[in-house]
Amino acid sequence: MHHSNKIIKVLFVLSSLATLTLADWFDNGNFYQIYPRSFKDSDGDGIGDLKGIKSKLQYVKYLGIDGVWLSPIMKSPMYDFGYDISDYRDIHSEYGTLSDFDDIVAECKRIGLHLILDFVPNHSSHEHEWFKKSERNESGFEDFYIWRNPKIDEVSNTPVPPTNWLSVFRYSAWRWSEIRQQMYYHLFQDKQPDLNYRNPQVVTEMKAILTYWLEKGVSGFRIDSIPSLFEKVEADGSFLDEPRSYNTDCDAHDHCYLKNIYTEDQPETYDMVYQWRKLVDDYSKVNNVERKILMVESAAPIDLNMKYYGNSTMEGAHFPFNFDLLLKLTKNSSATDYKIMIEEWLNKMPKGHMANWVLGNHDRSRIATRLGVEKGDLFNILLQTLPGAAITYQGEELVMENVPISWEDTIDPLACNSPKEELDIRSRDPVRTPFPWDDTKNAGFSTGNKTWLPVGEKYKTVNVKAQEEAINSHLKIFRKLTKIRKEARFKNGTYDGHILNNGNIYSYKRQNGNEFAIIILNFGTTDEIVNLSEIYSNITSHLKVYTSSLESGFKDG
Ligand code: NOJ
Ligand code: MG
């Protein structure tokens, strides 16, 4: 009797170890994006910093998050607020030091958070020493960036860019260098020259940088602007002009004026992502540490996006961001539009991979401003209950709105390069404002006299403290969602979706064994009575409301 008991115990331990090694920490992960300039300022200079972030990691943990992604914190002259790196191995001085970074890693470990860094491989800052050396044509650095001679315009007999390629931040993507007497390619600002991935030395350097941060204990990377890593080169080394897109939303200086067939989505780009995946997997294997995650930023059409997951022989990123919620849907979208969009990703995704849903980020209008504050909870319910990873931008848990910023105060380079009339659609400043912790000075973000962007007016009521103290709030709903999400019916459950009530209601069932949950989302503008037994069989037991949006009038329980 005694003996067999012992044997059973041992077997039990073994089997639980086996499941531990099978599941990765990031499966169905819940991710949170911190914009370091705006999360928490520890030293009163009005700019967020690493010590500030460290002091608020408990908050992120309390939200129920698994992985926290920091927008770039590496050394930068900040012409694109960190997406222009001048030293990939150092911390930006306004944010702190490498030792502050080590402290964040240690604190994450201590409280059970996984730290993810933003890796910006497509371009560096023009202040990076590689660029300075390349501009001087120093030996070994000649081809670190993409240099070409200008063409001579036959009519005016003056030098013009080698191709018609346009910058995402508008105007030509080529800039003349007096020093080198050639032009270099920059997809973003002229202060963000594109690195040349056809140079094996660049590839080696970038891999060494990934390893450098892995050795510091990070749990993975969000990789910036991935589709533009490679440009198509002709056999003779030249580039071709891109054809026009005839997209009527774009003027002749806009990136979207052209079909970006030579500057995006090249086959070599997918291969580089597969190589990086192998690098992080090998690192974990060799060092016997947790698996690392790679999430890539791509707004490519879905069929191209799917290639980032990998091919028949190579694994790729764990997922390419799914921006459909951000880019495709408007106030006029119906429940059916949501269902179609969501199921398209679920169906097209290669088997055995992870779906993901992005509700907001530092580049796009906040969802509450775009689609209505009253729908804020609805989107958080959607995000937290769909199969796959959820990615929340700081402030979405409070259902924050954009903070209006005048043309005079605008500092985002994209907006500054655009006509004043387009401020509202272009500027990214309104979604990058300081995080509202409470209703005190500067929303509790900073003790300084001025913050780098204004905090706005709404923080007096929309802040963490107020939403913690309220009987019910967006924050409390968010926390209930992240909690239930960890249960098997959400973690591994099946998905079964339906449209009801003349296209106003989107409902789905998540089920694992006998455990299930039904999600009911009203995209319409009026109250609806929903007959669930019409669509779901075997609903015999009495259902209980786990959580609902603030406006729905439902009481939980
Ligand atoms: C995408 C980033 O999200 C954006 O903020 C940045 O300006 C560009 N990539 C260039 O790095
Ligand atoms: Mg500071």
Tab-separated table of C-alpha atoms in Angstrom, residues 99-398:
chain	number	residue	atom	x	y	z
A	99	SER	CA	22.801	49.067	-14.581
A	100	ASP	CA	19.227	50.451	-14.361
A	101	PHE	CA	18.415	48.017	-17.141
A	102	ASP	CA	19.870	45.103	-15.160
A	103	ASP	CA	17.681	46.189	-12.245
A	104	ILE	CA	14.585	45.986	-14.449
A	105	VAL	CA	15.543	42.515	-15.629
A	106	ALA	CA	16.033	41.398	-12.032
A	107	GLU	CA	12.746	42.905	-10.894
A	108	CYS	CA	10.878	41.257	-13.783
A	109	LYS	CA	12.367	37.907	-12.806
A	110	ARG	CA	11.453	38.472	-9.177
A	111	ILE	CA	7.794	39.199	-9.838
A	112	GLY	CA	7.325	36.868	-12.802
A	113	LEU	CA	7.198	39.169	-15.808
A	114	HIS	CA	8.974	38.558	-19.125
A	115	LEU	CA	10.825	41.520	-20.584
A	116	ILE	CA	10.738	42.074	-24.354
A	117	LEU	CA	12.897	44.660	-26.128
A	118	ASP	CA	12.176	46.604	-29.277
A	119	PHE	CA	14.794	45.737	-31.889
A	120	VAL	CA	15.106	48.230	-34.772
A	121	PRO	CA	17.107	46.482	-37.507
A	122	ASN	CA	15.967	48.235	-40.691
A	123	HIS	CA	17.798	51.489	-40.018
A	124	SER	CA	20.070	53.112	-37.472
A	125	SER	CA	20.460	56.737	-36.521
A	126	HIS	CA	22.661	58.877	-38.795
A	127	GLU	CA	24.669	59.436	-35.593
A	128	HIS	CA	25.618	55.759	-35.327
A	129	GLU	CA	29.371	55.356	-35.764
A	130	TRP	CA	28.726	52.834	-38.569
A	131	PHE	CA	27.016	55.553	-40.559
A	132	LYS	CA	29.705	58.116	-39.895
A	133	LYS	CA	32.341	55.631	-41.041
A	134	SER	CA	30.291	54.607	-44.037
A	135	GLU	CA	29.784	58.218	-45.029
A	136	ARG	CA	33.566	58.689	-44.944
A	137	ASN	CA	33.900	55.509	-47.012
A	138	GLU	CA	36.122	53.956	-44.349
A	139	SER	CA	37.399	50.531	-45.128
A	140	GLY	CA	35.043	47.785	-43.933
A	141	PHE	CA	32.086	50.179	-43.696
A	142	GLU	CA	31.608	51.219	-47.333
A	143	ASP	CA	28.556	48.989	-47.775
A	144	PHE	CA	26.959	49.161	-44.329
A	145	TYR	CA	24.257	51.408	-45.772
A	146	ILE	CA	22.655	51.736	-49.186
A	147	TRP	CA	24.653	54.159	-51.303
A	148	ARG	CA	24.120	55.007	-54.973
A	149	ASN	CA	25.180	57.684	-57.389
A	150	PRO	CA	22.462	60.111	-58.353
A	151	LYS	CA	21.059	60.042	-61.865
A	152	ILE	CA	21.637	63.058	-64.072
A	153	ASP	CA	18.339	64.511	-65.152
A	154	GLU	CA	18.447	64.848	-68.931
A	155	VAL	CA	16.295	67.948	-69.056
A	156	SER	CA	17.836	70.019	-66.286
A	157	ASN	CA	21.252	68.332	-66.347
A	158	THR	CA	21.198	68.247	-62.528
A	159	PRO	CA	21.668	65.272	-60.194
A	160	VAL	CA	18.420	63.577	-59.086
A	161	PRO	CA	17.784	60.526	-56.850
A	162	PRO	CA	18.609	57.149	-58.396
A	163	THR	CA	14.977	55.993	-58.047
A	164	ASN	CA	11.545	57.477	-57.353
A	165	TRP	CA	11.301	55.684	-53.984
A	166	LEU	CA	9.446	57.601	-51.285
A	167	SER	CA	9.889	57.849	-47.535
A	168	VAL	CA	7.189	56.726	-45.093
A	169	PHE	CA	7.685	60.198	-43.607
A	170	ARG	CA	7.049	61.728	-47.089
A	171	TYR	CA	9.237	63.015	-49.939
A	172	SER	CA	12.156	61.255	-51.622
A	173	ALA	CA	13.767	58.392	-49.697
A	174	TRP	CA	17.215	59.427	-50.988
A	175	ARG	CA	19.497	62.046	-49.545
A	176	TRP	CA	22.690	63.494	-50.891
A	177	SER	CA	25.817	63.304	-48.711
A	178	GLU	CA	28.344	66.059	-49.314
A	179	ILE	CA	30.962	64.012	-47.510
A	180	ARG	CA	30.654	60.870	-49.607
A	181	GLN	CA	29.379	62.563	-52.768
A	182	GLN	CA	26.687	59.922	-53.126
A	183	MET	CA	23.086	59.404	-52.050
A	184	TYR	CA	21.856	57.092	-49.313
A	185	TYR	CA	18.483	55.429	-48.954
A	186	HIS	CA	16.285	56.123	-45.912
A	187	LEU	CA	12.775	54.685	-45.721
A	188	PHE	CA	12.014	56.912	-42.721
A	189	GLN	CA	13.686	60.263	-41.979
A	190	ASP	CA	17.017	61.206	-43.558
A	191	LYS	CA	18.285	60.827	-39.983
A	192	GLN	CA	17.383	57.108	-40.168
A	193	PRO	CA	19.560	55.588	-42.943
A	194	ASP	CA	18.648	52.017	-43.982
A	195	LEU	CA	21.193	49.342	-43.163
A	196	ASN	CA	22.341	47.119	-46.014
A	197	TYR	CA	21.415	43.489	-45.283
A	198	ARG	CA	23.117	42.331	-48.468
A	199	ASN	CA	26.362	42.972	-46.596
A	200	PRO	CA	27.112	39.814	-44.522
A	201	GLN	CA	28.937	41.933	-41.960
A	202	VAL	CA	25.736	43.840	-41.176
A	203	VAL	CA	23.934	40.520	-40.697
A	204	THR	CA	26.671	39.315	-38.333
A	205	GLU	CA	26.669	42.553	-36.330
A	206	MET	CA	22.901	42.513	-35.871
A	207	LYS	CA	22.949	38.893	-34.726
A	208	ALA	CA	25.663	39.735	-32.200
A	209	ILE	CA	23.436	42.518	-30.871
A	210	LEU	CA	20.524	40.115	-30.374
A	211	THR	CA	22.843	37.778	-28.454
A	212	TYR	CA	24.139	40.687	-26.363
A	213	TRP	CA	20.620	41.425	-25.062
A	214	LEU	CA	19.760	37.743	-24.626
A	215	GLU	CA	22.794	37.485	-22.382
A	216	LYS	CA	21.392	40.348	-20.348
A	217	GLY	CA	18.349	38.199	-19.688
A	218	VAL	CA	15.633	39.518	-22.002
A	219	SER	CA	12.794	37.159	-22.951
A	220	GLY	CA	12.508	38.166	-26.585
A	221	PHE	CA	12.127	40.930	-29.128
A	222	ARG	CA	9.542	42.960	-30.962
A	223	ILE	CA	11.164	43.588	-34.348
A	224	ASP	CA	10.476	46.935	-35.978
A	225	SER	CA	9.417	47.616	-39.551
A	226	ILE	CA	10.253	44.137	-40.802
A	227	PRO	CA	8.871	44.159	-44.399
A	228	SER	CA	11.335	46.825	-45.483
A	229	LEU	CA	14.531	45.011	-44.453
A	230	PHE	CA	15.658	44.258	-48.025
A	231	GLU	CA	15.373	46.193	-51.289
A	232	LYS	CA	15.317	44.481	-54.654
A	233	VAL	CA	18.598	44.854	-56.573
A	234	GLU	CA	18.946	44.153	-60.293
A	235	ALA	CA	21.761	41.952	-61.598
A	236	ASP	CA	23.797	45.030	-62.533
A	237	GLY	CA	23.468	46.447	-59.004
A	238	SER	CA	20.883	49.067	-59.916
A	239	PHE	CA	17.437	49.667	-58.472
A	240	LEU	CA	14.229	50.160	-60.442
A	241	ASP	CA	11.550	52.826	-60.094
A	242	GLU	CA	8.393	51.680	-58.362
A	243	PRO	CA	5.063	51.897	-60.254
A	244	ARG	CA	2.268	54.223	-59.150
A	245	SER	CA	-0.403	52.893	-56.827
A	246	TYR	CA	-3.186	55.208	-58.035
A	247	ASN	CA	-4.383	55.286	-54.439
A	248	THR	CA	-6.482	58.443	-54.313
A	249	ASP	CA	-5.758	59.006	-50.601
A	250	CYS	CA	-2.112	59.734	-51.361
A	251	ASP	CA	-0.443	62.788	-52.821
A	252	ALA	CA	2.766	62.626	-54.878
A	253	HIS	CA	4.977	62.908	-51.772
A	254	ASP	CA	3.242	60.153	-49.803
A	255	HIS	CA	4.820	56.729	-49.476
A	256	CYS	CA	1.544	55.172	-50.636
A	257	TYR	CA	1.713	57.101	-53.943
A	258	LEU	CA	3.798	54.146	-55.199
A	259	LYS	CA	3.323	50.393	-55.103
A	260	ASN	CA	6.246	49.465	-52.898
A	261	ILE	CA	7.174	46.351	-54.846
A	262	TYR	CA	10.956	46.823	-54.684
A	263	THR	CA	11.259	48.174	-51.154
A	264	GLU	CA	8.994	45.780	-49.238
A	265	ASP	CA	8.235	42.066	-48.834
A	266	GLN	CA	11.386	40.695	-50.499
A	267	PRO	CA	12.055	36.921	-50.121
A	268	GLU	CA	15.352	37.556	-48.299
A	269	THR	CA	13.430	39.345	-45.530
A	270	TYR	CA	11.518	36.220	-44.487
A	271	ASP	CA	14.739	34.254	-44.501
A	272	MET	CA	16.396	36.754	-42.161
A	273	VAL	CA	13.505	36.379	-39.710
A	274	TYR	CA	13.933	32.580	-39.838
A	275	GLN	CA	17.644	33.014	-39.116
A	276	TRP	CA	16.859	35.192	-36.101
A	277	ARG	CA	14.385	32.606	-34.862
A	278	LYS	CA	17.064	29.950	-35.076
A	279	LEU	CA	19.414	32.240	-33.172
A	280	VAL	CA	17.033	32.707	-30.227
A	281	ASP	CA	15.997	29.031	-30.180
A	282	ASP	CA	19.620	27.914	-30.222
A	283	TYR	CA	20.428	30.365	-27.456
A	284	SER	CA	17.751	28.856	-25.220
A	285	LYS	CA	18.811	25.314	-26.012
A	286	VAL	CA	22.524	25.825	-25.502
A	287	ASN	CA	22.038	27.768	-22.274
A	288	ASN	CA	19.144	25.646	-21.083
A	289	VAL	CA	16.911	28.667	-20.426
A	290	GLU	CA	13.290	29.540	-21.208
A	291	ARG	CA	12.294	29.917	-24.865
A	292	LYS	CA	12.432	33.459	-26.236
A	293	ILE	CA	9.697	35.122	-28.244
A	294	LEU	CA	9.949	37.001	-31.545
A	295	MET	CA	7.086	39.211	-32.631
A	296	VAL	CA	7.521	41.132	-35.869
A	297	GLU	CA	5.923	44.406	-36.852
A	298	SER	CA	4.407	44.013	-40.277
A	299	ALA	CA	1.340	45.608	-41.731
A	300	ALA	CA	1.655	43.534	-44.923
A	301	PRO	CA	-1.393	41.942	-46.586
A	302	ILE	CA	-2.432	38.808	-44.691
A	303	ASP	CA	-1.088	36.237	-47.172
A	304	LEU	CA	2.371	37.790	-47.053
A	305	ASN	CA	2.157	38.220	-43.299
A	306	MET	CA	1.605	34.494	-42.841
A	307	LYS	CA	5.081	33.830	-44.259
A	308	TYR	CA	6.623	35.309	-41.130
A	309	TYR	CA	5.337	32.311	-39.155
A	310	GLY	CA	7.812	30.125	-41.047
A	311	ASN	CA	7.798	27.654	-43.939
A	312	SER	CA	7.915	23.877	-44.265
A	313	THR	CA	11.507	23.655	-43.041
A	314	MET	CA	12.116	26.748	-40.902
A	315	GLU	CA	10.294	28.307	-37.973
A	316	GLY	CA	9.813	32.054	-38.208
A	317	ALA	CA	8.537	34.646	-35.770
A	318	HIS	CA	6.079	33.468	-33.129
A	319	PHE	CA	3.729	35.859	-34.844
A	320	PRO	CA	3.605	38.874	-37.119
A	321	PHE	CA	1.454	41.538	-35.500
A	322	ASN	CA	-2.157	41.414	-36.575
A	323	PHE	CA	-3.155	45.055	-37.112
A	324	ASP	CA	-6.618	44.363	-38.519
A	325	LEU	CA	-8.411	45.820	-35.472
A	326	LEU	CA	-6.288	48.944	-35.793
A	327	LEU	CA	-6.245	49.459	-39.527
A	328	LYS	CA	-9.319	47.919	-41.096
A	329	LEU	CA	-12.281	48.629	-38.886
A	330	THR	CA	-14.206	51.863	-38.483
A	331	LYS	CA	-17.219	53.157	-36.580
A	332	ASN	CA	-19.378	51.787	-39.376
A	333	SER	CA	-18.067	48.229	-39.232
A	334	SER	CA	-20.738	45.658	-38.396
A	335	ALA	CA	-20.487	42.611	-36.171
A	336	THR	CA	-20.126	40.585	-39.375
A	337	ASP	CA	-17.064	42.610	-40.420
A	338	TYR	CA	-15.417	41.733	-37.106
A	339	LYS	CA	-16.261	38.068	-37.372
A	340	ILE	CA	-14.965	37.809	-40.948
A	341	MET	CA	-11.745	39.615	-40.102
A	342	ILE	CA	-11.070	37.517	-37.002
A	343	GLU	CA	-11.816	34.203	-38.656
A	344	GLU	CA	-9.695	35.090	-41.675
A	345	TRP	CA	-6.613	35.217	-39.434
A	346	LEU	CA	-7.603	32.079	-37.522
A	347	ASN	CA	-8.181	30.165	-40.760
A	348	LYS	CA	-5.165	31.383	-42.707
A	349	MET	CA	-2.682	30.953	-39.891
A	350	PRO	CA	-0.537	27.821	-40.376
A	351	LYS	CA	-1.545	25.004	-38.019
A	352	GLY	CA	0.099	24.899	-34.620
A	353	HIS	CA	0.888	28.619	-34.531
A	354	MET	CA	-0.361	31.462	-32.351
A	355	ALA	CA	-2.891	34.064	-33.467
A	356	ASN	CA	-2.593	37.575	-32.043
A	357	TRP	CA	-4.656	40.730	-31.729
A	358	VAL	CA	-3.380	44.289	-31.400
A	359	LEU	CA	-5.785	46.928	-30.151
A	360	GLY	CA	-3.523	49.963	-30.011
A	361	ASN	CA	0.051	51.147	-30.234
A	362	HIS	CA	2.196	54.286	-30.226
A	363	ASP	CA	1.577	54.903	-33.952
A	364	ARG	CA	-2.238	54.832	-34.240
A	365	SER	CA	-5.167	56.679	-32.773
A	366	ARG	CA	-6.472	55.172	-29.548
A	367	ILE	CA	-9.377	52.828	-30.068
A	368	ALA	CA	-11.696	54.873	-27.819
A	369	THR	CA	-11.103	57.968	-29.957
A	370	ARG	CA	-11.572	56.045	-33.182
A	371	LEU	CA	-14.489	53.829	-32.255
A	372	GLY	CA	-16.053	55.423	-29.166
A	373	VAL	CA	-15.322	55.377	-25.424
A	374	GLU	CA	-18.540	53.450	-24.848
A	375	LYS	CA	-17.077	50.555	-26.873
A	376	GLY	CA	-13.778	50.501	-24.956
A	377	ASP	CA	-14.669	47.569	-22.724
A	378	LEU	CA	-16.151	45.693	-25.647
A	379	PHE	CA	-12.770	45.755	-27.403
A	380	ASN	CA	-10.920	44.687	-24.293
A	381	ILE	CA	-13.367	41.790	-23.872
A	382	LEU	CA	-12.735	40.810	-27.489
A	383	LEU	CA	-8.960	41.033	-27.145
A	384	GLN	CA	-8.763	39.046	-23.937
A	385	THR	CA	-11.135	36.246	-24.940
A	386	LEU	CA	-10.059	35.392	-28.498
A	387	PRO	CA	-7.654	32.482	-29.015
A	388	GLY	CA	-4.002	33.588	-29.219
A	389	ALA	CA	-1.877	36.407	-27.860
A	390	ALA	CA	-3.323	39.753	-26.774
A	391	ILE	CA	-1.253	42.928	-27.071
A	392	THR	CA	-2.351	45.961	-25.078
A	393	TYR	CA	-0.831	49.428	-25.426
A	394	GLN	CA	-0.397	51.333	-22.147
A	395	GLY	CA	-3.600	53.167	-21.272
A	396	GLU	CA	-6.012	50.956	-23.217
A	397	GLU	CA	-6.857	49.212	-19.937
A	398	LEU	CA	-8.183	52.587	-18.709
